[in-house]
Coordinates of N, CA and C in Angstrom, one line a residue:
M24 N 11.2 -0.4 59.0 CA 9.8 -0.9 58.8 C 8.9 -0.2 59.8
S25 N 7.8 0.1 59.4 CA 6.8 0.8 60.3 C 6.2 -0.3 61.2
E26 N 5.5 0.2 62.3 CA 5.0 -0.6 63.3 C 3.8 -1.4 62.7
V27 N 3.7 -2.7 63.2 CA 2.6 -3.6 62.8 C 1.5 -3.4 63.8
T28 N 0.3 -3.3 63.4 CA -0.8 -3.2 64.3 C -1.7 -4.5 64.1
I29 N -2.0 -5.2 65.2 CA -2.7 -6.4 65.1 C -4.1 -6.1 65.7
T30 N -5.2 -6.5 65.0 CA -6.5 -6.2 65.5 C -7.4 -7.4 65.3
D31 N -8.2 -7.7 66.3 CA -9.2 -8.8 66.2 C -10.4 -8.2 65.5
V32 N -10.9 -8.8 64.4 CA -12.0 -8.4 63.7 C -13.0 -9.6 63.8
P33 N -13.8 -9.7 64.9 CA -14.6 -10.8 65.0 C -15.7 -11.0 64.0
E34 N -16.2 -9.9 63.4 CA -17.3 -10.0 62.4 C -16.7 -10.7 61.1
R35 N -15.4 -10.7 61.0 CA -14.8 -11.3 59.8 C -14.1 -12.7 60.3
G36 N -14.1 -12.9 61.5 CA -13.5 -14.2 62.1 C -12.0 -14.2 61.8
R37 N -11.4 -13.1 62.1 CA -9.9 -13.1 61.8 C -9.2 -12.0 62.6
Y38 N -8.0 -12.2 62.8 CA -7.1 -11.1 63.2 C -6.5 -10.5 61.9
E39 N -6.3 -9.2 61.9 CA -5.7 -8.5 60.8 C -4.4 -7.8 61.2
A40 N -3.4 -7.9 60.4 CA -2.1 -7.2 60.7 C -2.1 -6.1 59.6
T41 N -1.8 -4.9 60.1 CA -1.7 -3.8 59.2 C -0.4 -3.0 59.4
I42 N 0.1 -2.4 58.4 CA 1.2 -1.5 58.5 C 0.7 -0.2 57.8
D43 N 0.8 0.9 58.5 CA 0.3 2.2 58.0 C -1.1 2.1 57.3
G44 N -2.0 1.3 58.0 CA -3.3 1.1 57.5 C -3.5 0.1 56.4
A45 N -2.4 -0.4 55.8 CA -2.5 -1.4 54.7 C -2.5 -2.8 55.3
L46 N -3.4 -3.7 54.8 CA -3.5 -5.0 55.3 C -2.3 -5.8 54.8
V47 N -1.6 -6.5 55.7 CA -0.4 -7.3 55.3 C -0.5 -8.7 55.8
G48 N -1.5 -9.0 56.6 CA -1.6 -10.4 57.0 C -2.9 -10.7 57.7
T49 N -3.4 -11.9 57.7 CA -4.6 -12.3 58.4 C -4.4 -13.7 59.1
S50 N -5.2 -13.9 60.1 CA -5.2 -15.1 60.9 C -6.7 -15.4 61.1
D51 N -7.2 -16.4 60.4 CA -8.6 -16.8 60.4 C -8.9 -17.7 61.5
Y52 N -10.1 -17.6 62.1 CA -10.5 -18.4 63.2 C -12.1 -18.5 63.2
V53 N -12.5 -19.6 64.0 CA -13.9 -19.7 64.3 C -14.0 -20.1 65.8
V54 N -15.0 -19.7 66.5 CA -15.2 -20.1 67.9 C -16.4 -21.0 68.0
L55 N -16.1 -22.2 68.5 CA -17.1 -23.2 68.6 C -17.1 -23.9 70.0
D56 N -18.2 -23.8 70.7 CA -18.3 -24.4 72.0 C -17.1 -24.1 72.9
G57 N -16.7 -22.9 73.1 CA -15.6 -22.5 74.0 C -14.2 -22.8 73.5
V58 N -14.1 -23.1 72.2 CA -12.8 -23.4 71.6 C -12.6 -22.4 70.4
I59 N -11.5 -21.7 70.4 CA -11.2 -20.9 69.2 C -10.3 -21.8 68.3
V60 N -10.7 -22.0 67.1 CA -10.0 -22.8 66.1 C -9.3 -21.9 65.1
F61 N -8.0 -22.0 65.1 CA -7.3 -21.2 64.1 C -7.1 -22.0 62.9
T62 N -7.7 -21.5 61.8 CA -7.8 -22.3 60.5 C -6.7 -21.9 59.5
H63 N -6.3 -20.7 59.5 CA -5.3 -20.3 58.4 C -4.7 -19.0 58.8
A64 N -3.4 -18.9 58.6 CA -2.7 -17.6 58.8 C -1.9 -17.4 57.5
E65 N -1.9 -16.1 57.1 CA -1.2 -15.7 55.8 C -0.7 -14.3 55.9
V66 N 0.5 -14.2 55.4 CA 1.2 -12.9 55.3 C 1.4 -12.6 53.8
K67 N 1.1 -11.4 53.4 CA 1.2 -11.0 52.0 C 2.7 -11.1 51.5
P68 N 2.9 -11.4 50.3 CA 4.2 -11.4 49.7 C 4.9 -10.0 49.9
G69 N 6.1 -10.0 50.2 CA 6.8 -8.8 50.5 C 6.9 -8.5 52.0
H70 N 6.1 -9.2 52.8 CA 6.1 -9.0 54.2 C 6.5 -10.3 55.0
A71 N 6.8 -11.3 54.2 CA 7.1 -12.6 54.9 C 8.4 -12.5 55.6
R72 N 8.6 -13.3 56.6 CA 9.8 -13.4 57.4 C 10.2 -12.2 58.1
Q73 N 9.1 -11.4 58.5 CA 9.3 -10.2 59.3 C 8.7 -10.4 60.7
G74 N 8.2 -11.6 61.0 CA 7.6 -11.8 62.3 C 6.2 -11.4 62.4
I75 N 5.6 -11.1 61.3 CA 4.2 -10.7 61.4 C 3.2 -11.8 61.8
A76 N 3.4 -13.0 61.2 CA 2.6 -14.1 61.6 C 2.8 -14.5 63.1
S77 N 4.0 -14.4 63.5 CA 4.2 -14.6 65.0 C 3.6 -13.6 65.8
D78 N 3.6 -12.3 65.4 CA 2.9 -11.3 66.1 C 1.4 -11.6 66.2
M79 N 0.8 -12.0 65.1 CA -0.6 -12.3 65.1 C -0.9 -13.5 66.0
A80 N -0.1 -14.5 66.0 CA -0.3 -15.7 66.8 C -0.2 -15.3 68.3
R81 N 0.9 -14.6 68.6 CA 1.1 -14.2 70.0 C -0.1 -13.4 70.5
R82 N -0.6 -12.4 69.7 CA -1.7 -11.5 70.2 C -3.0 -12.4 70.3
S83 N -3.3 -13.2 69.3 CA -4.5 -14.0 69.4 C -4.5 -15.0 70.6
L84 N -3.3 -15.6 70.8 CA -3.2 -16.6 72.0 C -3.3 -15.8 73.3
E85 N -2.8 -14.7 73.4 CA -2.9 -13.9 74.6 C -4.4 -13.5 74.8
D86 N -5.0 -13.1 73.7 CA -6.5 -12.8 73.8 C -7.3 -14.0 74.3
A87 N -6.9 -15.2 73.7 CA -7.6 -16.4 74.2 C -7.4 -16.6 75.7
R88 N -6.1 -16.4 76.1 CA -5.8 -16.6 77.6 C -6.7 -15.6 78.4
N89 N -6.9 -14.4 77.9 CA -7.6 -13.4 78.7 C -9.1 -13.6 78.7
R90 N -9.6 -14.4 77.8 CA -11.0 -14.7 77.8 C -11.2 -16.0 78.5
Q91 N -11.6 -15.9 79.8 CA -11.7 -17.0 80.7 C -12.4 -18.2 80.1
G92 N -11.7 -19.4 80.2 CA -12.3 -20.6 79.7 C -12.2 -20.9 78.2
L93 N -11.7 -20.0 77.5 CA -11.5 -20.2 76.0 C -10.3 -21.1 75.8
R94 N -10.5 -22.2 75.1 CA -9.4 -23.1 74.7 C -9.0 -22.8 73.3
V95 N -7.9 -23.4 72.8 CA -7.3 -23.2 71.5 C -7.2 -24.5 70.8
R96 N -7.5 -24.5 69.5 CA -7.2 -25.7 68.6 C -6.6 -25.1 67.4
A97 N -5.5 -25.7 67.0 CA -4.7 -25.2 65.8 C -4.9 -26.2 64.6
V98 N -5.7 -25.8 63.7 CA -5.8 -26.5 62.4 C -4.7 -26.0 61.4
C99 N -4.4 -24.8 61.5 CA -3.4 -24.1 60.7 C -2.0 -24.6 61.1
S100 N -1.2 -25.0 60.1 CA 0.1 -25.6 60.3 C 1.0 -24.5 61.0
F101 N 0.9 -23.3 60.7 CA 1.7 -22.3 61.3 C 1.4 -22.2 62.8
Y102 N 0.1 -22.2 63.2 CA -0.3 -22.2 64.6 C 0.2 -23.4 65.3
R103 N 0.1 -24.6 64.7 CA 0.6 -25.8 65.3 C 2.1 -25.7 65.6
W104 N 2.9 -25.2 64.6 CA 4.3 -25.0 64.8 C 4.5 -23.9 65.9
Y105 N 3.8 -22.8 65.9 CA 4.0 -21.8 66.9 C 3.8 -22.3 68.3
L106 N 2.7 -23.1 68.5 CA 2.4 -23.7 69.8 C 3.5 -24.6 70.2
E107 N 4.1 -25.4 69.3 CA 5.2 -26.3 69.6 C 6.4 -25.5 70.1
Q108 N 6.6 -24.4 69.5 CA 7.8 -23.5 69.8 C 7.6 -22.7 71.1
H109 N 6.4 -22.5 71.5 CA 6.1 -21.6 72.6 C 5.3 -22.4 73.7
P110 N 5.9 -23.2 74.5 CA 5.2 -24.1 75.5 C 4.4 -23.3 76.5
Q111 N 4.7 -22.0 76.6 CA 3.9 -21.2 77.6 C 2.4 -21.1 77.3
Y112 N 2.0 -21.6 76.0 CA 0.6 -21.6 75.7 C 0.0 -23.0 75.7
A113 N 0.8 -24.0 76.2 CA 0.3 -25.4 76.2 C -1.0 -25.5 77.0
D114 N -1.1 -24.7 78.0 CA -2.3 -24.9 78.9 C -3.6 -24.4 78.2
L115 N -3.5 -23.8 77.0 CA -4.6 -23.3 76.3 C -5.2 -24.4 75.3
V116 N -4.3 -25.3 74.9 CA -4.6 -26.2 73.9 C -5.8 -27.2 74.3
A117 N -6.8 -27.3 73.4 CA -7.9 -28.1 73.7 C -7.6 -29.6 73.4

């Protein structure tokens, strides 16, 4: 499998996962009053169960950590699950 590239695309309100330039997944968000709310994560069929959604979650949560004062709220069920499985991000949860 080729390398997955994760990019924040704020004008679209999402993180995008690409492989060789092809879009394979997205993680949608909105930022409201210092809280980034993750609303939906999706990986295209044929790319499921390859860790792509986890890669997007990890990157986006690290970005939130690096933006001083930004808190996280997970509306998306995948993000809720991911946060439960990765307690190192508990301090970010609003």
